[in-house]
PDB file of C-alpha atoms in Angstrom:
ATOM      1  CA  UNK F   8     -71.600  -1.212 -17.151  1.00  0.00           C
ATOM      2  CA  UNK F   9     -69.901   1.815 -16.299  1.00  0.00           C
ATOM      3  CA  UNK F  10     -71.704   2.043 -12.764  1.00  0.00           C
ATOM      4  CA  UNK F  11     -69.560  -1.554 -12.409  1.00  0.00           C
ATOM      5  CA  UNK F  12     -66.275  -0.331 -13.731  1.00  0.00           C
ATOM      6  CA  UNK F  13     -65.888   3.655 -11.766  1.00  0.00           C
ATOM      7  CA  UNK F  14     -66.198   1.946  -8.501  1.00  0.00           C
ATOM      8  CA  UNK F  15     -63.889  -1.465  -9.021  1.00  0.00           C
ATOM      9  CA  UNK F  16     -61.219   1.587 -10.580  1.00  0.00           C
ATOM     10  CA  UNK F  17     -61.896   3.878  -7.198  1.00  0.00           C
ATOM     11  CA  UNK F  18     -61.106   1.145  -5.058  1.00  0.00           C
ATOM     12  CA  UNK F  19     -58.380  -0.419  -7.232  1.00  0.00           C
ATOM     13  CA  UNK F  20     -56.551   2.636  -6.982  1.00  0.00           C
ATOM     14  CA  UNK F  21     -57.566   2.766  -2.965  1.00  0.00           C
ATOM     15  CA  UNK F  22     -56.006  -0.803  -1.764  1.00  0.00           C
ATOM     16  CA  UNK F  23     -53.293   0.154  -4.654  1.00  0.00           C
ATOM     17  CA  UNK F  24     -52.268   3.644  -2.806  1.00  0.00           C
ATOM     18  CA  UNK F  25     -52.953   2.019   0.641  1.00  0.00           C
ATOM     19  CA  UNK F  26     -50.535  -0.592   0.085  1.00  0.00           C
ATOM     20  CA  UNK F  27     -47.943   1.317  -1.093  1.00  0.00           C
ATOM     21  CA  UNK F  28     -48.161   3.804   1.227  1.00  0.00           C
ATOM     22  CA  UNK F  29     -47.872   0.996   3.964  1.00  0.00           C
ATOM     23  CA  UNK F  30     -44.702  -0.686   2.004  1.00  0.00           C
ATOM     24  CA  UNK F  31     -43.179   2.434   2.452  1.00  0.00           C
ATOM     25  CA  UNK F  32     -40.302   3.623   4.883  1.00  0.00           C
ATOM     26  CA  UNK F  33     -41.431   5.820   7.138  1.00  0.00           C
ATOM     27  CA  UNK F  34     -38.589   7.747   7.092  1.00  0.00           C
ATOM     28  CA  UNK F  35     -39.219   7.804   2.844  1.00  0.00           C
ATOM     29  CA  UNK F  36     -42.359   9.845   3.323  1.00  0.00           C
ATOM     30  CA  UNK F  37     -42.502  13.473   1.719  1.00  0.00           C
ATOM     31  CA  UNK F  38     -44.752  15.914   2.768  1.00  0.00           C
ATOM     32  CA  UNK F  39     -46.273  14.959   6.163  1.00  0.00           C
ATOM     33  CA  UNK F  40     -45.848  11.594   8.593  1.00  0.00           C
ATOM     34  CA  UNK F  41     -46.545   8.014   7.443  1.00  0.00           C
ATOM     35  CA  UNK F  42     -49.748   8.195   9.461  1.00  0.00           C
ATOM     36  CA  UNK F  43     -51.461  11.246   8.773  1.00  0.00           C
ATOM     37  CA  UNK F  44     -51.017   9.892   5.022  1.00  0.00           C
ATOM     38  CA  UNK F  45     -53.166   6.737   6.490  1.00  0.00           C
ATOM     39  CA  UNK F  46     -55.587   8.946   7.388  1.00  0.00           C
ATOM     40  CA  UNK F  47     -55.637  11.037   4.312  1.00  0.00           C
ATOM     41  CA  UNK F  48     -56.180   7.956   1.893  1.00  0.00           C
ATOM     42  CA  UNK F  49     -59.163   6.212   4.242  1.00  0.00           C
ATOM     43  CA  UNK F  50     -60.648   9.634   4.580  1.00  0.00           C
ATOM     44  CA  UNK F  51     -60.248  10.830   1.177  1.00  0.00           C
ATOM     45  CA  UNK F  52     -59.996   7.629  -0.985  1.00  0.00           C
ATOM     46  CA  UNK F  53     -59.261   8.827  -4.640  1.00  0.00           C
ATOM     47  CA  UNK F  54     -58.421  12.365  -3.619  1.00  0.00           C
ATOM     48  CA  UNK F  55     -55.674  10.504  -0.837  1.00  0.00           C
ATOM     49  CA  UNK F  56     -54.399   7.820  -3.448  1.00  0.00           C
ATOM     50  CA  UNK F  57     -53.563  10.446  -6.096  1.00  0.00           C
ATOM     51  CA  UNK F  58     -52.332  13.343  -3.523  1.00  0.00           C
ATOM     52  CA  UNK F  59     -49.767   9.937  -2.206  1.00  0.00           C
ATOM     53  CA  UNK F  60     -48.935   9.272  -5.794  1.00  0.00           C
ATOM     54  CA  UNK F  61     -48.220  12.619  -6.676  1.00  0.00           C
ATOM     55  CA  UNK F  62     -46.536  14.464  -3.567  1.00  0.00           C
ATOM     56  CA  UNK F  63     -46.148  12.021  -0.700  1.00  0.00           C
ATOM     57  CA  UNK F  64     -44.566   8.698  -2.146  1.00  0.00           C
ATOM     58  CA  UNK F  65     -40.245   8.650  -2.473  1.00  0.00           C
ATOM     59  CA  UNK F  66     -38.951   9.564  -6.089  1.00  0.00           C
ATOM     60  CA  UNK F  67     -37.061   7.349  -7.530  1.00  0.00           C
ATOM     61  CA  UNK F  68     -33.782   9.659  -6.955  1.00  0.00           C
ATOM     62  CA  UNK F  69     -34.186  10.077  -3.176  1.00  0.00           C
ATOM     63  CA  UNK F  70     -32.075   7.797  -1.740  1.00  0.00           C
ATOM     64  CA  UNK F  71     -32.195   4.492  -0.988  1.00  0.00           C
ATOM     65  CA  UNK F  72     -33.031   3.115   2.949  1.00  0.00           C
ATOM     66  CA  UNK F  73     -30.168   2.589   4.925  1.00  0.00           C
ATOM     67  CA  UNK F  74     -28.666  -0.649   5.449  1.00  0.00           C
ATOM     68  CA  UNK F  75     -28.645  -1.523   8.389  1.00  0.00           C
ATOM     69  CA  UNK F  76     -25.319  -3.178   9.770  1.00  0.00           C
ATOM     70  CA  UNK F  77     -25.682  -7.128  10.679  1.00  0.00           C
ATOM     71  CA  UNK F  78     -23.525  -9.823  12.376  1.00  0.00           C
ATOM     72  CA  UNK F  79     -21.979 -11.556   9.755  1.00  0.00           C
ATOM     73  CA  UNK F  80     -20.850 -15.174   9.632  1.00  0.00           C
ATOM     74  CA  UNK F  81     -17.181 -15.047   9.644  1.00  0.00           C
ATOM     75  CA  UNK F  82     -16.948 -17.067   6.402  1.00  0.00           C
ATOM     76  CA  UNK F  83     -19.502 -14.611   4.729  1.00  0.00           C
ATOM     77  CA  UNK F  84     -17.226 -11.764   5.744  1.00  0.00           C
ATOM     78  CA  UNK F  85     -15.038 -10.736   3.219  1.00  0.00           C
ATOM     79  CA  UNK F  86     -12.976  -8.833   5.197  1.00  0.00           C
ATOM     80  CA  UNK F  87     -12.424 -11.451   7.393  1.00  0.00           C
ATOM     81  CA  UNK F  88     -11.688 -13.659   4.698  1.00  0.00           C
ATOM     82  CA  UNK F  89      -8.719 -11.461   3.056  1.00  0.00           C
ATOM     83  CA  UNK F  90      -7.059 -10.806   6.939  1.00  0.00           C
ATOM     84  CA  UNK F  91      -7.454 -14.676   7.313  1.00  0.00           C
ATOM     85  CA  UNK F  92      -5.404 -14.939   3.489  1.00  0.00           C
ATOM     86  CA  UNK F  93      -2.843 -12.329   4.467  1.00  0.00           C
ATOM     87  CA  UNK F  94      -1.914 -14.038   7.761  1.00  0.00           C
ATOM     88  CA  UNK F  95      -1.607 -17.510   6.466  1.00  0.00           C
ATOM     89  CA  UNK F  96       0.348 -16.326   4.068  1.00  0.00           C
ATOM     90  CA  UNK F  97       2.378 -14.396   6.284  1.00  0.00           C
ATOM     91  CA  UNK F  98       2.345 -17.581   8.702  1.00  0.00           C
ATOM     92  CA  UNK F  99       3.921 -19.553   5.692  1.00  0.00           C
ATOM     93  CA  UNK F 100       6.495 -16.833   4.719  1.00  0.00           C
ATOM     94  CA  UNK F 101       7.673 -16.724   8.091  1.00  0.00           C
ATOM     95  CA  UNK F 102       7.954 -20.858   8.005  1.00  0.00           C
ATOM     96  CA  UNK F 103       9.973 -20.236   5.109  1.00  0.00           C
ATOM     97  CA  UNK F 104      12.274 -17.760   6.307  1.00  0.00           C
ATOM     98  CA  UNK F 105      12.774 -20.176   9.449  1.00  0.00           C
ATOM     99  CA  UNK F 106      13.283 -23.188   7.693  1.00  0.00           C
ATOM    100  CA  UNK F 107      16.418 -21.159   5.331  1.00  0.00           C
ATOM    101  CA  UNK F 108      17.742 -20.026   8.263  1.00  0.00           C
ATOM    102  CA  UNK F 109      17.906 -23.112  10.161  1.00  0.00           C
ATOM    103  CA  UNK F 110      19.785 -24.463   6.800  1.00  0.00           C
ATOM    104  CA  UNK F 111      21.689 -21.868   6.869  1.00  0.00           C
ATOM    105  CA  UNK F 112      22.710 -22.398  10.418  1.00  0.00           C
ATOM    106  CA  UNK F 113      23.777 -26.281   9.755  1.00  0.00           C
ATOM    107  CA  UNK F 114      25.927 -25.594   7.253  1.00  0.00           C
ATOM    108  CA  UNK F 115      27.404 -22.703   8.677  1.00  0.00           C
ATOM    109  CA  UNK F 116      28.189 -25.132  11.624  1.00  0.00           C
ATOM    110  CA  UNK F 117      29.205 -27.981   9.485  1.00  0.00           C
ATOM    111  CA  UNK F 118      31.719 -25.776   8.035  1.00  0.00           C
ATOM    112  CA  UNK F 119      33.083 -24.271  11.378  1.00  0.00           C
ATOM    113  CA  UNK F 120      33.174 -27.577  12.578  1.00  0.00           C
ATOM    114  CA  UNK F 121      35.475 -28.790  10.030  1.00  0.00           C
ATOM    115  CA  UNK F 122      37.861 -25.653  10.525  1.00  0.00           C
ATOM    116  CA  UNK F 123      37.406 -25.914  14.091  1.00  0.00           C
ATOM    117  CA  UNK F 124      38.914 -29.652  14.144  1.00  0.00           C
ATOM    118  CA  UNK F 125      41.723 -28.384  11.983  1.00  0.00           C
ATOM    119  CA  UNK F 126      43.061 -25.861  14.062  1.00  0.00           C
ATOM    120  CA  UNK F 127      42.841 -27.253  17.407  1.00  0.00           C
ATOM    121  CA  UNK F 128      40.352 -26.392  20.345  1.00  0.00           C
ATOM    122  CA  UNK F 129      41.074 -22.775  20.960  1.00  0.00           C
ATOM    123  CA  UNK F 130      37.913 -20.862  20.679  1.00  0.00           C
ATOM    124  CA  UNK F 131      37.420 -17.232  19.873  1.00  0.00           C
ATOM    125  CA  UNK F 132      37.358 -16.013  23.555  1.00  0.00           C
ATOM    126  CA  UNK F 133      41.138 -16.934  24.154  1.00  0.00           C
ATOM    127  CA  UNK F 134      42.168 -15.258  21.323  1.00  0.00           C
ATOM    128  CA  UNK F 135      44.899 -12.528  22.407  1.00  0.00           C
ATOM    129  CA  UNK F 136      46.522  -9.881  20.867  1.00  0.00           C
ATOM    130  CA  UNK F 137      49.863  -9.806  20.086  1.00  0.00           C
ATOM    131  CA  UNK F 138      50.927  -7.380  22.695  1.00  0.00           C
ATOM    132  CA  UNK F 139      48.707  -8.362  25.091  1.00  0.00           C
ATOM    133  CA  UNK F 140      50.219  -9.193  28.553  1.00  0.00           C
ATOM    134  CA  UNK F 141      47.418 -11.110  29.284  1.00  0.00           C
ATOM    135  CA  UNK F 142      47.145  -9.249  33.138  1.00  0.00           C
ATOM    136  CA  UNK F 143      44.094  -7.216  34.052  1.00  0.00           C
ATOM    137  CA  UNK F 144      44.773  -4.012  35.922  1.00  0.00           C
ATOM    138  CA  UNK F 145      48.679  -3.035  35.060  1.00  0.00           C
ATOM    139  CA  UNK F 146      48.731   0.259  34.123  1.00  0.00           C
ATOM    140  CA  UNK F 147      51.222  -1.284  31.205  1.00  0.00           C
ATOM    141  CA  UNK F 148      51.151   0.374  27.854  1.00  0.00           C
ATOM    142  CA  UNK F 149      50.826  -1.709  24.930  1.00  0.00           C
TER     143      UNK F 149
END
């Protein structure tokens, strides 16, 4: 029996170690390069497995692989998302703001109309001053 079990727990702990070690970043590795741990676990099966386990595999406080930076779908974007928010709201402010100030505008002329008819056609260009001779270039003093 226990010429059955040692061996089946020797290579357990081989293809265990192996595969780890294989999972692993290679930029996670402690002590020496990705491959020469290969080497180290074929050559040296339990003797590799435990020297990974023990010195050569990431803690669980080193830190974590870098994410790498994707394209992104612009609807999975969430950036994206809020700038598209902010300028449709803007957009719709800024409808806003037009649509008061064209109201503004037509009753502003509605009631300048109204005064307008009241007082006659003069307009505001041939208003004159009082003392005004109404010449250009006379040296006259008012």
């Amino acid at each position: 029996m226990l010429r059955v079990v040692v061996p089946i727990v020797i290579l357990a702990v081989f293809v265990y170690g192996l595969v780890d070690l294989i999972r692993t970043d290679a930029r996670l590795t402690r002590g020496i390069s990705k491959t020469a741990w290969i080497f180290v676990q074929i050559l040296l099966p339990v003797v590799g497995a435990t020297l990974w386990f023990l010195i050569g595999r990431p803690r669980a406080t080193d830190a974590a692989p870098v994410a790498y930076s994707h394209p992104v779908a612009p609807d999975d974007d969430p950036e994206f998302l809020r700038n598209l928010e902010i300028r449709r709201r803007n957009q719709a402010e800024a409808d806003r703001r037009r649509k008061l100030k064209d109201e503004l505008d037509a009753k502003e002329h509605k009631l300048d109309g109204g005064t307008a008819e009241a007082s006659g056609t003069e307009s505001a260009g041939d208003a004159r001053e009082p003392g005004d001779a109404g010449t250009q270039g006379t040296d006259e003093v008012k």
